[in-house]
Structure formats: structure tokens, C-alpha cells
Amino acid sequence: MIVGFASNLYKKYEGSAFEILADTLFSALDVAGLNKDEIDGLFLTVLPGTFDGYATLHFPTAQIAQYLGIKPKFTKVFDYGGASALSMIYHAYKAIKAGEGDTIACIVGGKASDLRGKGVTVDSVDKAYADVSITPFDRLFRGLNDLNPVSDYALVANRHKYLFGSTDEQRALIAVRQRFNAQNNDKAMFRDPLTVEQVLKSSIVAEPLRLLEIVYPIDGFHVFIVSKRSSKSNLRPIDVLAYGEAHWTVMPTELDDIIYTPAVQSAKDIFNLNKVDAFELYDSFTITVMLQVEDIGLAEKGKGGEFFEKHDTTYLGDIPINTGGGSLNTGQPAYMSGGVILEEALLQLNDMAKGHQVKDADTVFLNGIGGWNRAHSVSLVLGEEK
Amino acid sequence: MKLEEIYAKYDEIIRKDSSLPYIKCKDCNYTFFYARHFCPKCGSRNIEVLKSSGIGKVFSWTKIYRKGETWIYGIVELEEGFRVYCNFTDNVKIGDKVKVKIVRNDKYYSILASRV
């Protein structure tokens, strides 16, 4: 039922986020063979500070519908950050199967460059805008000097090293493999071959995480059209074969340990991983991928680093992971990579991943991670309708 | 206890000698720092605000490099059983014994941990 999809990614877009959004939507509708007046559902995600330079968007679904000139029957905001895109697809399928609508546009992205220009990251947006609340405990938390989410993932990486003996080389290997996959991906911004030594020589941002282990925030959108009308679309009829979501929204200091993500719960027993042809895992940082490999069950907890030494995770390998190079190489639109991994999954399933196609890819497992300090995880398995 | 009363007690403890306040559930003994007017573990309203010894161990840390400056950020696990985010005044490694102090700067608090 995903009958159309499109993306437009820019390192820095000189113009409005509304322009990129509309252009991407029209491209996705072209693939679907539908027009904008047929959209009856509008799903989107917004992260403060990452849409056209504004910290908040007043009634975001209305503003976006206004610009597009559409009158949807229903709208919904998914605020799971990087996990939002995957959740939208599942809920769009459900809404259509329930007869609530025929065509739902799922929109993810924005302009990250405005926030990037202010010299802050998305989870330190409070340092760029006054009166933005980031936790219910702001007065106890905001006096700290952090660099979230980089510093947050760095804390996890250091603790993972301490508990399990994982190494900087093992994390670097993840960046190297993904770069190999990105070499022939025309969506990728970074395509030069990369070595473990180069990753380890890149400057430290938050110890132990280095520059080449960290996603680059960019401007851009992904749009996915979910519709029961597919007569004009040439895309394969893809179904949601399995789904799970989990929200661990407590302060990470109150978790049993910080080296687990909610993927432990969202991915638990939802699908037989031996039947998966490719994995698209959230790659905000190298350590994020290592954590998911463990938490979805590809490796035991603590053995994620060894997993990458034992397995070839390139698109040609025995366990292909992030087959297009992931957002570490395309950049991260509006600080949320869910669209990047979802688009790659659809390219794989439609045999459209030129230069990085996994042979006979029929089933793809995706896991999105997002929110403040990894609060949300969405696991999704896509494959052909049975 | 209302949230504002809890924060008033926090303020009192902090202003006196920069000690770290925390909350203990009198029903299940769970301890926590990020203030709520009930126990997030068992839901009880039977809670009390206490003063921590400030002694704890480094749970994790990172040294941040930014625009020619460095600083150290992380998590400490206090001997009363709860954890807090903090900035470290020294180079540390996981497991190091530290003492935590908390001071108010305008609206917000700085939480600083030093090796002992």
C-alpha cells in the first residue's frame, strides 16, 4: 500500500522548508499516480527548531495543510523523533484497513541548518531559544553543560566499553561498512572510501565518539504515500509484516542501565530474524547501531562489537545492515533519520537500490530510535503482501 | 506534598551548604532525584525529601571538545541509590569515588562532582 515515496536532501537549502516539503510531496504523488486533492489523511512529525528556523510551529498540521492547499479528513503528529516515520507507516496502514481514509501522506523532515547555524544540537535547543522546556525537571537539568544527544550517546558508548570491553575500532568498523554501502548511493553526501584508521583519526567530539561516528544534520524531507488506490503505481505491494513500539520516557539516570534501548521491547519476538534479507537500523551514531544489533537480538548484549567483526554487514554480505550507507552518509534531515532508513527499505524491496541492491530482498527489518535520549523505539518489518 | 513544596525543600537544602537533595519513598524505599510529588516506582504519595551525603561513584562520563574548549559531563550514582547528571571538575573514569555539590545559577542549578 506504499504507492509512492520521494525525498529531497540538501546540506543547506536556501529557501523555505515549505518549498522542499511541497516539492517532495508532489514527487511522491507522481510516483503514486495520485493528486493532492486525493489526500484525506496527513501524518507528520515536527521537532522544535527544525522547521524553517522556528522553535515551534503553531498548529503544525494546519500550517502544512494550508501551504499544500489540502483539506484532509484527519491529521496526526507523531513526536517520536527519529522513530516517527516508521510509526506513521504502520498507523497509516491501520487507518486505511479500518476504512478511515483512502490516501495518507506521511511527512518527515525540515530544515536543520538554521539550528546548526546557531551552534547547538537539537537536544540542546534550550541553549538557542529561551523558554523551551526539554524535561519536566528543567530547573534541575538545564544548568548542566552538555551537548545532547552527542554527549548522551558518548556516555552510553563509554559505559558499553567499561561493561563489555567493546572497542573504538569496533565502532569505527560500523562507519566503514556503512561508507562502503554509500559509495554507489546517489542519495549519499559522503561517498569516499573510509578506513578504520581514518575514523579513529577524526577529531573527538565527545569522548569516545569521533566526528566520523556522528550524523550530520541537513535540510530535507521524505514523503511516503500510503493508499489503497495503487492502480497507477509501479511499486511492489508491500505490507507491514510485523510491528512493535516502546517508549522508555523516564530520565535515563532512572533506567536500570543506559546501555539498553527500548528496542529490547519493541523488537521482542516480533519476527524471525533469520527470515530477514536486510536490516535498516537507526544510525544517529555508530554506538546506536551497535546497541540495536544487541537489542533486536542479532547479538547478545555486549557482543555487538564482535558481531561486526564476525559478519559482513555490507549490502553484499551475510547480514546486510544500512545498505545505502544510512544517515551517517546521507546526512540527517531535521535531526530525524526515520525517513532515510524507510526510503532505503523501500528501494531494496522494489529492486531500485542501484549499486547497493541486496540480491532478492523480500523482507526488511527496520528499527527507529528517537526522542530525547533514546526514549522511543519503533520496529517494523516490511515485505510483500501475502 | 505539592511539587512546589518539594522544590522549596530542595532549595533550602541546596542553599544551606550546596548539598544534594533527593526523595525517598517511605513505602518502597525507592530513591530519586528528579522531583515528582509521588513515587515513580510504586505510585505512593508517602514520600520525604532528604539530604544526600553527596558521596557516589562515576556511572559514566564523557569529555566534550567544542570550539577549543573541553568540559566533562556524566552521571554519578550516589550511595543512597539514585543517579544524577552532573559536570565533573576532574578527569574521571567509571567507578571513581566522587563528591557531588549543587549550586544555583539564576533559574537553574549546576551540579558538580569532584574526585575524592
Short mmCIF file of C-alpha atoms in Angstrom, two decimals, chain B:
data_model
loop_
_atom_site.label_atom_id
_atom_site.label_comp_id
_atom_site.label_asym_id
_atom_site.label_seq_id
_atom_site.Cartn_x
_atom_site.Cartn_y
_atom_site.Cartn_z
CA MET B 1 3.27 17.22 49.16
CA LYS B 2 2.90 19.54 46.17
CA LEU B 3 5.72 19.84 43.66
CA GLU B 4 6.41 23.45 44.66
CA GLU B 5 6.81 22.37 48.29
CA ILE B 6 9.31 19.76 47.20
CA TYR B 7 11.28 22.35 45.24
CA ALA B 8 11.15 24.70 48.25
CA LYS B 9 12.72 21.96 50.39
CA TYR B 10 15.27 21.27 47.66
CA ASP B 11 16.14 24.98 47.66
CA GLU B 12 16.51 25.04 51.44
CA ILE B 13 18.92 22.06 51.41
CA ILE B 14 20.89 23.43 48.46
CA ARG B 15 21.18 26.99 49.84
CA LYS B 16 22.42 25.81 53.24
CA ASP B 17 25.65 24.13 52.15
CA SER B 18 25.31 23.11 48.47
CA SER B 19 24.18 19.63 49.50
CA LEU B 20 22.31 17.40 47.11
CA PRO B 21 18.66 16.80 48.00
CA TYR B 22 16.72 13.70 46.97
CA ILE B 23 13.39 11.98 47.56
CA LYS B 24 12.77 8.67 49.29
CA CYS B 25 9.56 6.68 49.10
CA LYS B 26 8.60 5.66 52.64
CA ASP B 27 6.61 2.69 51.31
CA CYS B 28 9.00 1.01 48.85
CA ASN B 29 12.30 2.76 49.77
CA TYR B 30 12.94 3.83 46.14
CA THR B 31 15.13 6.92 45.96
CA PHE B 32 15.14 9.52 43.18
CA PHE B 33 16.43 13.00 42.40
CA TYR B 34 14.26 14.29 39.52
CA ALA B 35 11.43 15.70 41.57
CA ARG B 36 7.88 14.34 41.45
CA HIS B 37 5.15 14.55 44.05
CA PHE B 38 4.77 10.75 44.15
CA CYS B 39 7.00 7.71 43.91
CA PRO B 40 7.53 6.86 40.22
CA LYS B 41 8.20 3.23 41.22
CA CYS B 42 5.16 2.33 43.32
CA GLY B 43 2.90 5.37 42.97
CA SER B 44 2.82 6.14 46.69
CA ARG B 45 2.39 9.74 47.87
CA ASN B 46 4.16 8.80 51.10
CA ILE B 47 7.49 10.43 50.26
CA GLU B 48 10.10 12.50 52.08
CA VAL B 49 12.77 14.95 50.97
CA LEU B 50 16.20 14.12 52.37
CA LYS B 51 19.77 15.37 52.15
CA SER B 52 22.31 13.13 50.41
CA SER B 53 25.84 12.59 51.68
CA GLY B 54 26.88 13.64 48.17
CA ILE B 55 29.23 10.66 48.01
CA GLY B 56 28.95 8.48 44.97
CA LYS B 57 30.67 6.71 42.12
CA VAL B 58 31.08 7.68 38.47
CA PHE B 59 28.47 5.75 36.46
CA SER B 60 29.57 7.14 33.10
CA TRP B 61 31.37 10.20 31.75
CA THR B 62 32.34 11.95 28.55
CA LYS B 63 34.81 14.72 27.78
CA ILE B 64 33.34 17.16 25.29
CA TYR B 65 35.54 19.06 22.80
CA ARG B 66 33.93 22.14 21.37
CA LYS B 67 35.33 25.30 19.83
CA GLY B 68 38.71 24.88 21.53
CA GLU B 69 37.19 24.19 24.94
CA THR B 70 36.75 20.94 26.81
CA TRP B 71 34.48 20.00 29.65
CA ILE B 72 33.40 16.77 31.33
CA TYR B 73 29.81 15.64 31.69
CA GLY B 74 28.32 12.48 33.06
CA ILE B 75 26.30 10.53 35.59
CA VAL B 76 27.04 9.79 39.24
CA GLU B 77 25.42 7.03 41.27
CA LEU B 78 25.01 8.27 44.85
CA GLU B 79 25.44 5.95 47.82
CA GLU B 80 21.73 6.41 48.62
CA GLY B 81 20.97 4.56 45.37
CA PHE B 82 19.88 7.28 42.93
CA ARG B 83 21.73 8.81 39.98
CA VAL B 84 22.17 12.39 38.77
CA TYR B 85 23.56 14.07 35.68
CA CYS B 86 26.48 16.34 36.55
CA ASN B 87 29.59 18.06 35.30
CA PHE B 88 32.87 16.74 36.60
CA THR B 89 35.59 19.13 37.80
CA ASP B 90 38.31 16.48 37.27
CA ASN B 91 39.23 13.84 34.73
CA VAL B 92 37.43 10.72 35.91
CA LYS B 93 36.85 7.11 34.98
CA ILE B 94 33.90 4.83 35.68
CA GLY B 95 33.91 3.65 39.29
CA ASP B 96 35.88 6.61 40.69
CA LYS B 97 34.63 7.89 44.07
CA VAL B 98 33.31 11.46 43.85
CA LYS B 99 31.59 14.12 45.97
CA VAL B 100 28.65 15.98 44.45
CA LYS B 101 27.79 19.64 45.11
CA ILE B 102 24.85 21.58 43.74
CA VAL B 103 24.66 25.37 43.32
CA ARG B 104 22.03 27.70 41.91
CA ASN B 105 22.83 29.91 38.92
CA ASP B 106 19.89 32.25 38.13
CA LYS B 107 16.99 29.93 37.27
CA TYR B 108 18.85 26.65 37.10
CA TYR B 109 21.21 24.53 39.19
CA SER B 110 24.74 23.44 38.40
CA ILE B 111 25.65 20.01 39.69
CA LEU B 112 29.36 19.47 40.06
CA ALA B 113 31.21 16.32 41.06
CA SER B 114 34.86 16.21 42.17
CA ARG B 115 37.10 13.22 42.84
CA VAL B 116 37.69 12.37 46.50
#
